[in-house]
PDB file of C-alpha atoms in Angstrom:
ATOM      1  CA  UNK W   1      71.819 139.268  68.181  1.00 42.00           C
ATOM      2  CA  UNK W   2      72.343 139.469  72.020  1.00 43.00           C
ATOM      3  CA  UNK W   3      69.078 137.981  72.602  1.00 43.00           C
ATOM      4  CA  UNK W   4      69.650 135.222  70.280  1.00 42.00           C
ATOM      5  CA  UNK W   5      73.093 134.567  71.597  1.00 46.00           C
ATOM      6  CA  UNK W   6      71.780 134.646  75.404  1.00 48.00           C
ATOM      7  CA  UNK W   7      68.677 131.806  74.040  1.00 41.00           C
ATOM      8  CA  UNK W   8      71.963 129.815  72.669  1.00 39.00           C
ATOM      9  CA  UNK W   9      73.525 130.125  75.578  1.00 47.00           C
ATOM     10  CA  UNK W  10      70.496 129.228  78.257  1.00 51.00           C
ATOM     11  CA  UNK W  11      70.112 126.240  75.769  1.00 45.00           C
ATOM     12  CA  UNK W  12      73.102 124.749  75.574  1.00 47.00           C
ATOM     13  CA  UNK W  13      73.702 125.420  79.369  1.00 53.00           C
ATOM     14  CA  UNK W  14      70.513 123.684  80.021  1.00 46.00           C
ATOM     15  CA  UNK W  15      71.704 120.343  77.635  1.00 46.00           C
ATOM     16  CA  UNK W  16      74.915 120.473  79.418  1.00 48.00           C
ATOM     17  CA  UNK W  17      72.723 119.974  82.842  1.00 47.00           C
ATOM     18  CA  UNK W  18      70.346 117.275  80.813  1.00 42.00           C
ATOM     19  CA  UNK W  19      73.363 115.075  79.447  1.00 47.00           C
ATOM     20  CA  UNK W  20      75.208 115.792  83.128  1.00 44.00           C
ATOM     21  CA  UNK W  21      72.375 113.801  84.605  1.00 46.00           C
ATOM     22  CA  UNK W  22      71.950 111.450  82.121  1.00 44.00           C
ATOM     23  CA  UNK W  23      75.706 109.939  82.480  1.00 46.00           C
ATOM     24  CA  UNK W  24      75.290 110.083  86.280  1.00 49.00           C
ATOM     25  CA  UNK W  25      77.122 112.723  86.745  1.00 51.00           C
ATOM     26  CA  UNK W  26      74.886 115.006  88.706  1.00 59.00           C
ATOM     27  CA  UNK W  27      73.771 111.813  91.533  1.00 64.00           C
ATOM     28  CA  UNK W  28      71.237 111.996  93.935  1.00 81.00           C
ATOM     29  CA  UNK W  29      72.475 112.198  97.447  1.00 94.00           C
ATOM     30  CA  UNK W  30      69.707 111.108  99.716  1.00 96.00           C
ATOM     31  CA  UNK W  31      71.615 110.754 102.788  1.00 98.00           C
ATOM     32  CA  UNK W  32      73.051 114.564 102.527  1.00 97.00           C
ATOM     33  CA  UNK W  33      74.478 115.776 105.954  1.00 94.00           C
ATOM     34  CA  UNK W  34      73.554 112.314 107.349  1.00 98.00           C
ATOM     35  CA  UNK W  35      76.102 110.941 109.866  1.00 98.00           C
ATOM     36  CA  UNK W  36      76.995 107.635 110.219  1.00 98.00           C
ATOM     37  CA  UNK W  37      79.400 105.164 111.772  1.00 98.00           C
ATOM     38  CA  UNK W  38      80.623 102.193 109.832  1.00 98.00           C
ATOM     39  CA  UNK W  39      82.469  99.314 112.204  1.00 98.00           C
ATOM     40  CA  UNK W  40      85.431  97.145 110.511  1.00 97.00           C
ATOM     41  CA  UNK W  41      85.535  99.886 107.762  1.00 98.00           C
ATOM     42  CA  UNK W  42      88.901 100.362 106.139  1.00 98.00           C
ATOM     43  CA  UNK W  43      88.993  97.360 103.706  1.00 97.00           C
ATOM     44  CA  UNK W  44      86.361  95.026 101.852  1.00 96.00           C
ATOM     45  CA  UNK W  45      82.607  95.068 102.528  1.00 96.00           C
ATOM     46  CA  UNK W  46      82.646  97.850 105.504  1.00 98.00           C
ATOM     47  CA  UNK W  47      84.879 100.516 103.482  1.00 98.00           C
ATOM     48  CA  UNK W  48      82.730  99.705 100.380  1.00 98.00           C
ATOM     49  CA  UNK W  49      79.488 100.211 102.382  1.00 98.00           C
ATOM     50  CA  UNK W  50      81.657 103.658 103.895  1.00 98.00           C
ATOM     51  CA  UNK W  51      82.503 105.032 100.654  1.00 98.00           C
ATOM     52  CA  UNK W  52      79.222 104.502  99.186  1.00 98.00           C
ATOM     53  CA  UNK W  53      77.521 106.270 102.277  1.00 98.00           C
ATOM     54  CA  UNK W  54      79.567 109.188 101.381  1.00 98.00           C
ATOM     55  CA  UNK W  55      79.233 109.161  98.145  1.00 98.00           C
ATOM     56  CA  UNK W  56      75.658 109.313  98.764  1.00 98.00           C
ATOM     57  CA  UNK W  57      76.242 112.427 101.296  1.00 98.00           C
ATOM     58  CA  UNK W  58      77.167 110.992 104.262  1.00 98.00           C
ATOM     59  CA  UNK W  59      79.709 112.640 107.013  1.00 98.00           C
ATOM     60  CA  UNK W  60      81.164 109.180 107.436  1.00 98.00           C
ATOM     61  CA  UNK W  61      83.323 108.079 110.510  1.00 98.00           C
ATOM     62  CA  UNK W  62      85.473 104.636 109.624  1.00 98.00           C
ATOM     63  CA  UNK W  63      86.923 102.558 112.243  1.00 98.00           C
ATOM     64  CA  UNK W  64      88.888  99.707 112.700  1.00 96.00           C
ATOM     65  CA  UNK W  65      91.600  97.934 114.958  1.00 96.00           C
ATOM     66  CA  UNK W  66      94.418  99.486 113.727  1.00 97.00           C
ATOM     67  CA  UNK W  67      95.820 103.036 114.036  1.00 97.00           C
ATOM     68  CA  UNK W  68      97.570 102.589 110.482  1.00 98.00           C
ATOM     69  CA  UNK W  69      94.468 100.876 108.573  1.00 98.00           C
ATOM     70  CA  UNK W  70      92.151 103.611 109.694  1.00 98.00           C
ATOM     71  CA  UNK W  71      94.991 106.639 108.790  1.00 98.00           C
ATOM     72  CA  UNK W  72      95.174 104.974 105.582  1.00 98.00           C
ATOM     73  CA  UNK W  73      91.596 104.727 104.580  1.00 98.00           C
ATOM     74  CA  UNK W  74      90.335 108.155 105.643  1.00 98.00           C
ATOM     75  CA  UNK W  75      93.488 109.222 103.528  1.00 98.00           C
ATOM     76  CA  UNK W  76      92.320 107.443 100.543  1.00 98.00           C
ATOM     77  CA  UNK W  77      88.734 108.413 101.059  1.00 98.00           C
ATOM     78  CA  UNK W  78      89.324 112.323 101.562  1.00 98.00           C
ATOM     79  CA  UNK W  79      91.203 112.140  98.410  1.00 98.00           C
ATOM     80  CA  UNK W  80      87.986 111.356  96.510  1.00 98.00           C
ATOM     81  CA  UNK W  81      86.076 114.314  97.627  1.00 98.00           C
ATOM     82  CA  UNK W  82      84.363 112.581 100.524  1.00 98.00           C
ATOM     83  CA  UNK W  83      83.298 113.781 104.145  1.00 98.00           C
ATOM     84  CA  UNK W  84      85.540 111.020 106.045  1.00 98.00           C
ATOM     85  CA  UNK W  85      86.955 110.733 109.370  1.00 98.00           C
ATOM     86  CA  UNK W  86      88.316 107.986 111.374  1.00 98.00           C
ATOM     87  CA  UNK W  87      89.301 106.440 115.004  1.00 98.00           C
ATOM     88  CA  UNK W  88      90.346 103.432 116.283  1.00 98.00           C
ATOM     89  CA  UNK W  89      87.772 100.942 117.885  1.00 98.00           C
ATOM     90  CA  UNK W  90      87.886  97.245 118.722  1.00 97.00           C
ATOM     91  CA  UNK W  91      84.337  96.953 119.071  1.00 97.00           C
ATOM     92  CA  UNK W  92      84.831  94.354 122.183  1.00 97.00           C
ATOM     93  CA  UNK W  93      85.994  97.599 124.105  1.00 97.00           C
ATOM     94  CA  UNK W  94      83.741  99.557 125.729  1.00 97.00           C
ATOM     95  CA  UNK W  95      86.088 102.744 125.715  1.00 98.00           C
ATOM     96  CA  UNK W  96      86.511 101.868 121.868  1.00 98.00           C
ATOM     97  CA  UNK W  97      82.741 102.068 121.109  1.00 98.00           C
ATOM     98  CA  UNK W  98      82.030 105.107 123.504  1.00 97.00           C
ATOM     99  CA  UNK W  99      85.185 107.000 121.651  1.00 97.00           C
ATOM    100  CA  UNK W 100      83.412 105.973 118.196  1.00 98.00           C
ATOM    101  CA  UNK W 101      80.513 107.620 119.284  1.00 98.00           C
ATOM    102  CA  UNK W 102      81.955 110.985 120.900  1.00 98.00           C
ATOM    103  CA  UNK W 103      83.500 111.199 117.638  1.00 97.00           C
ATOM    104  CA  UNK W 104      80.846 111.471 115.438  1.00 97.00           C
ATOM    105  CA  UNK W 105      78.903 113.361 118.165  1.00 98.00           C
ATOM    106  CA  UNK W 106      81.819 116.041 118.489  1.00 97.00           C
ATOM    107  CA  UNK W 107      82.533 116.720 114.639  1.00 97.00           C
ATOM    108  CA  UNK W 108      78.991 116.408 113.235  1.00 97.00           C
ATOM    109  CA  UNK W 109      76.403 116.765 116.237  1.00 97.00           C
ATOM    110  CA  UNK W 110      75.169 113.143 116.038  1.00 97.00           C
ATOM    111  CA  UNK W 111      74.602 109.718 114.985  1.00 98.00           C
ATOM    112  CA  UNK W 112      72.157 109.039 111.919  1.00 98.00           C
ATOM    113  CA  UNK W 113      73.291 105.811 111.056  1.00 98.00           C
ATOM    114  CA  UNK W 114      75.055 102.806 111.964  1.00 98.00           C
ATOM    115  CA  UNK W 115      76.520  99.893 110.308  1.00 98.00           C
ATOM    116  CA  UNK W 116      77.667  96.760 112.076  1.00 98.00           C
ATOM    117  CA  UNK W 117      80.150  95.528 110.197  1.00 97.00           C
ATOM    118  CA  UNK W 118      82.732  94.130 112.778  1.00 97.00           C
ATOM    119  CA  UNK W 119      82.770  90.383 112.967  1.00 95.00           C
ATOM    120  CA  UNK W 120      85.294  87.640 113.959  1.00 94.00           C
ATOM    121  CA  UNK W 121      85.109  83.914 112.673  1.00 89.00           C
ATOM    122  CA  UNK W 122      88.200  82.300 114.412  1.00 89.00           C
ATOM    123  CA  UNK W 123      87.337  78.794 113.373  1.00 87.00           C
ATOM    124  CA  UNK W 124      86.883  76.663 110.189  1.00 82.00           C
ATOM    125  CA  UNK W 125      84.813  73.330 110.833  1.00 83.00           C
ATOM    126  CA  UNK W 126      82.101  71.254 112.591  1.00 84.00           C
ATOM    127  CA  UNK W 127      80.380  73.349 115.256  1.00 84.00           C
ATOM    128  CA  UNK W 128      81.337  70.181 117.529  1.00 91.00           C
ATOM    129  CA  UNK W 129      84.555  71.062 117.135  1.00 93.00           C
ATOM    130  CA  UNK W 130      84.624  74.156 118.135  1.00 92.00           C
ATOM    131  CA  UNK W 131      86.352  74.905 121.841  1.00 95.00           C
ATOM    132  CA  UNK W 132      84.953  77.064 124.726  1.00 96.00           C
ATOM    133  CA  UNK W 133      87.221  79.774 123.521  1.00 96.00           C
ATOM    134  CA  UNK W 134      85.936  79.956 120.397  1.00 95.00           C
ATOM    135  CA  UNK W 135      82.289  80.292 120.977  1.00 95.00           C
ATOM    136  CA  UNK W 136      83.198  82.894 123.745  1.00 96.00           C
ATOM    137  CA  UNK W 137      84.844  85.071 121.060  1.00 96.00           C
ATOM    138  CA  UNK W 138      81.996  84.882 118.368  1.00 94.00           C
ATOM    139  CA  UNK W 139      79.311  85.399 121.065  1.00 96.00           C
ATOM    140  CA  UNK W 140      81.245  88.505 122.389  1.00 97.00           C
ATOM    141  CA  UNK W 141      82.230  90.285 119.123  1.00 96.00           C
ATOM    142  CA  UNK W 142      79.561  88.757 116.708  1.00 96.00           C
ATOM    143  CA  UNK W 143      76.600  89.210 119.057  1.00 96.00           C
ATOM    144  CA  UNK W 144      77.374  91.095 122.400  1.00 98.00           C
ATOM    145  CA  UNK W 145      79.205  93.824 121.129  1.00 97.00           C
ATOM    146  CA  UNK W 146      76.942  94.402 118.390  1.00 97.00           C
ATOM    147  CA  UNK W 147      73.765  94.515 120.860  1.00 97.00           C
ATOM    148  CA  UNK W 148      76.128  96.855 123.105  1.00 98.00           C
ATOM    149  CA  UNK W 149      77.157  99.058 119.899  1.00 98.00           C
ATOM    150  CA  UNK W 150      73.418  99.469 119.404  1.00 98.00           C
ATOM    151  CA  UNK W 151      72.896 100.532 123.022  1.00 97.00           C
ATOM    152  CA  UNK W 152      75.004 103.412 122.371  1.00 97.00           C
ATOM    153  CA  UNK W 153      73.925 105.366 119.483  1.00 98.00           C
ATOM    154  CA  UNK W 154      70.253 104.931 120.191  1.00 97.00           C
ATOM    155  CA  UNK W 155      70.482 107.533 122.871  1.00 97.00           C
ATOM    156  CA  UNK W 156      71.852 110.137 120.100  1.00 97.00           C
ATOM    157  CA  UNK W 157      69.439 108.806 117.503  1.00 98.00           C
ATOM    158  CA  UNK W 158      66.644 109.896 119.469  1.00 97.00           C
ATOM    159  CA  UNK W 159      67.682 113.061 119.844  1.00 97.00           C
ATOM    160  CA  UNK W 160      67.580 113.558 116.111  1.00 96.00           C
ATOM    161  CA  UNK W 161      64.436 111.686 115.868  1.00 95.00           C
ATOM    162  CA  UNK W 162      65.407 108.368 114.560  1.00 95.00           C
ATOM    163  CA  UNK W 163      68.204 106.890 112.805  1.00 97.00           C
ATOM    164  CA  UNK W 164      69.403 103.382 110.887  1.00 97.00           C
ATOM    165  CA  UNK W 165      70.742 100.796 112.060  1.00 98.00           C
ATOM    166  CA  UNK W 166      71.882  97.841 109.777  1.00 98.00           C
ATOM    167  CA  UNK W 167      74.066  94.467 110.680  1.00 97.00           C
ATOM    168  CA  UNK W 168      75.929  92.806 108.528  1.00 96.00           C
ATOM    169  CA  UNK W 169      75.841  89.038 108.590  1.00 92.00           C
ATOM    170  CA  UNK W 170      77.257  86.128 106.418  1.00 86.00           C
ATOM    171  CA  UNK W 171      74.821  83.651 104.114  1.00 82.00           C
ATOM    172  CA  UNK W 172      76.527  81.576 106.192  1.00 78.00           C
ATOM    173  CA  UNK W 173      73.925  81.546 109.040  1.00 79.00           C
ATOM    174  CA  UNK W 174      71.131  80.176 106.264  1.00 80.00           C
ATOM    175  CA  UNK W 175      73.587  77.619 105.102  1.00 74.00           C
ATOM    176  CA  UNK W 176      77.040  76.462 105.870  1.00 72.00           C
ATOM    177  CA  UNK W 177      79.461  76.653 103.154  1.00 67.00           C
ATOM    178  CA  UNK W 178      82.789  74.764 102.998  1.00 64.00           C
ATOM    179  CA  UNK W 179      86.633  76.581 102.268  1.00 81.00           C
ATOM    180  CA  UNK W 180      86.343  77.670  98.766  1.00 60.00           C
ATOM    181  CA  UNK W 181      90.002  78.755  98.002  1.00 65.00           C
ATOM    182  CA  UNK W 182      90.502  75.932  95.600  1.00 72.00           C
ATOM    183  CA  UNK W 183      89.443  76.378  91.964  1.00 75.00           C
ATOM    184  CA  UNK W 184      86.912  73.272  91.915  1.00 75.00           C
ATOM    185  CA  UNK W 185      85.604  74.409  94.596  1.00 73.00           C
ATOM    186  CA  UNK W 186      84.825  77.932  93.479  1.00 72.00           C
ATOM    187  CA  UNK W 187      83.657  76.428  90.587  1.00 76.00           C
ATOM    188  CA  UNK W 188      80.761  74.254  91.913  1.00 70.00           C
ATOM    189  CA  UNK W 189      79.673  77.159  94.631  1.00 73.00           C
ATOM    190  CA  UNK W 190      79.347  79.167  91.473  1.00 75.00           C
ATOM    191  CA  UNK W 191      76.827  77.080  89.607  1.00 74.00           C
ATOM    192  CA  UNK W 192      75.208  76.650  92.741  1.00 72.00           C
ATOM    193  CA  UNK W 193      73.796  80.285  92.532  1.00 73.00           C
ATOM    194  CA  UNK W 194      71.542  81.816  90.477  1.00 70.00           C
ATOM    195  CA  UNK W 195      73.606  84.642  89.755  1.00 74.00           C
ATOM    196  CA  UNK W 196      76.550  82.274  88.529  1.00 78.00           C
ATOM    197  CA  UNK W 197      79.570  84.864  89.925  1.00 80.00           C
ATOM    198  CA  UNK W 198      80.968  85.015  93.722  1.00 79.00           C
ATOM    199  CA  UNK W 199      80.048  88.068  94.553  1.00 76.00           C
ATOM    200  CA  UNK W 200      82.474  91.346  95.842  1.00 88.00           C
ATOM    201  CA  UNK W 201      81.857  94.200  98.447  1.00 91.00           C
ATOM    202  CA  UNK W 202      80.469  96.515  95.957  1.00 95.00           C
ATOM    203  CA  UNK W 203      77.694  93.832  95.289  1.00 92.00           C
ATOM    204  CA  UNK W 204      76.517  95.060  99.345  1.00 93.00           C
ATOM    205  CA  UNK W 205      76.122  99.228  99.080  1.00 97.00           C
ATOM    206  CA  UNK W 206      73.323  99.757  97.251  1.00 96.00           C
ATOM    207  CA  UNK W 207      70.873  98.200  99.620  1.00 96.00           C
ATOM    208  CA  UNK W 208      72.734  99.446 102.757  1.00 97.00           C
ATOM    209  CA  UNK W 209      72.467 103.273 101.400  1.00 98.00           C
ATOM    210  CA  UNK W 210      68.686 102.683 100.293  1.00 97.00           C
ATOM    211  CA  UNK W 211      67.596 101.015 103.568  1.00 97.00           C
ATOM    212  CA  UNK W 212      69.619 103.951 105.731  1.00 97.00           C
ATOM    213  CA  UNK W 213      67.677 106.820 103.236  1.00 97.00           C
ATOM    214  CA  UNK W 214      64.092 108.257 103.837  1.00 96.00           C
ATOM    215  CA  UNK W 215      63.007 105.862 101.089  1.00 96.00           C
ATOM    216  CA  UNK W 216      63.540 102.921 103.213  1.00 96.00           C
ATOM    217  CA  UNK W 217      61.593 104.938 106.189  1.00 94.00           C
ATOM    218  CA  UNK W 218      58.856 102.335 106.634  1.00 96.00           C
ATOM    219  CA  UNK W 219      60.888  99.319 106.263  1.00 96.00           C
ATOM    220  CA  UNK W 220      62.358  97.744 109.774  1.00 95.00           C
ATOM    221  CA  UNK W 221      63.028  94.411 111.355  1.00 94.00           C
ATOM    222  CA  UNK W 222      63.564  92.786 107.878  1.00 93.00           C
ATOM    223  CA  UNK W 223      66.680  90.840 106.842  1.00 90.00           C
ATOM    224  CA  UNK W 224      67.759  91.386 103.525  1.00 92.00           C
ATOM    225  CA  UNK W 225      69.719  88.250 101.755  1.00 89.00           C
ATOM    226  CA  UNK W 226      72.365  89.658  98.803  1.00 89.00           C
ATOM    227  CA  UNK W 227      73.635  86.635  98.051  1.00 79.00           C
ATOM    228  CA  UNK W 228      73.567  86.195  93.981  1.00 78.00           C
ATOM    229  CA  UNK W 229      70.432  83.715  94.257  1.00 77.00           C
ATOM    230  CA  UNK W 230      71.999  81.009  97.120  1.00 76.00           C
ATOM    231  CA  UNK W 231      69.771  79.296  99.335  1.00 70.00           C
ATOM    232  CA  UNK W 232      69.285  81.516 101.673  1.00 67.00           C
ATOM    233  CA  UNK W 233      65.958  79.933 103.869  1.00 67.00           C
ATOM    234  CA  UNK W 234      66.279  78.784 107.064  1.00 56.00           C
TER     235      UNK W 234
END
């Protein structure tokens, strides 16, 4: 009877473990003990793309402007189980971005991974209309500090013998959309794509983790459009 009741036992131990996995319970992690750095990353696509990292094993480090916003979200995201710290960087700063670095680099011994996120877009119109001012500010956030972000966790990359990196960019550089806020308006952008729905930061995480994981190893240089089936071809 012992023997029998141990068989029962390794049986239904070994369901539990089948119908664990089946429901998703039991998930993959294929970036486990992976660190990366996630820019603008304590509200919409950034801290979606920072909780799925983690989620996926990650020792995440968020970021953002604000003392408050990043407080907040490491808060939030420690209190689902995840690996998640945070500091405060304007990525126009070069003390910002070297402090973003030296975190990750003091708590976790590296940089595996890092995901542009930060971006401004201080103007709403014809690119004829846009002042000095304004193209100095895109240039210098959406471009220069991005290249200059880069600059600075390739050095620690190497040392751990490669790494991600992944920028996050707007459909709007294939094809200039107007305000959508009205109803009509949301309305004829949505039967303009294949998909038929606007889409929402969660839409954005799956692809980032797969292209930052081992499966994605032979992939580079490519630009990857997730935007619900809108022309996206320049």
């Amino acid at each position: 009877m012992r023997v029998a009741g141990q068989l029962l036992r390794d049986c239904a131990q070994t369901w539990k473990s089948v119908r664990m996995a089946s429901t998703g319970v039991v998930r993959r992690k294929p970036l486990e003990n992976k660190v990366a750095l996630v820019t603008a990353s304590t509200d919409g696509i950034g801290l979606a793309i920072a909780r799925r990292l983690a989620q996926d094993g990650a020792h995440v480090v968020v970021s953002s402007r604000k003392q408050q916003n990043v407080d907040r979200t490491v808060a939030t995201l420690q209190g689902e189980g995840l690996s998640v710290t945070g500091t405060v960087c304007h990525v126009g700063k070069a003390e910002d971005r070297e402090r973003l670095v030296a975190t990750a680099v003091n708590l976790h011994g590296g940089v595996d991974i890092l995901v542009s996120n930060a971006a401004v877009n201080p103007f709403f119109g014809s690119m004829l209309d846009a002042t000095e001012e304004v193209w100095d500010k895109i240039l210098d956030i959406n471009v220069k500090a991005t290249v200059l972000m880069t600059k600075a966790v390739v050095p620690e990359m190497e040392k751990r013998g490669g790494g991600s990196v992944l920028i996050v960019s707007s459909i709007g550089a294939y094809r200039p959309f107007p305000l959508w806020m009205d109803k009509a308006r949301e309305e004829y952008m949505k039967e303009s794509m294949g998909i038929r729905r606007l889409g929402n930061p969660e839409d954005c995480v799956g692809i980032v983790s797969f292209l930052c994981s081992e499966d994605a190893s032979y992939i580079t240089g490519e630009t990857v459009v997730v935007g619900g089936g809108t022309a996206s071809r320049l």
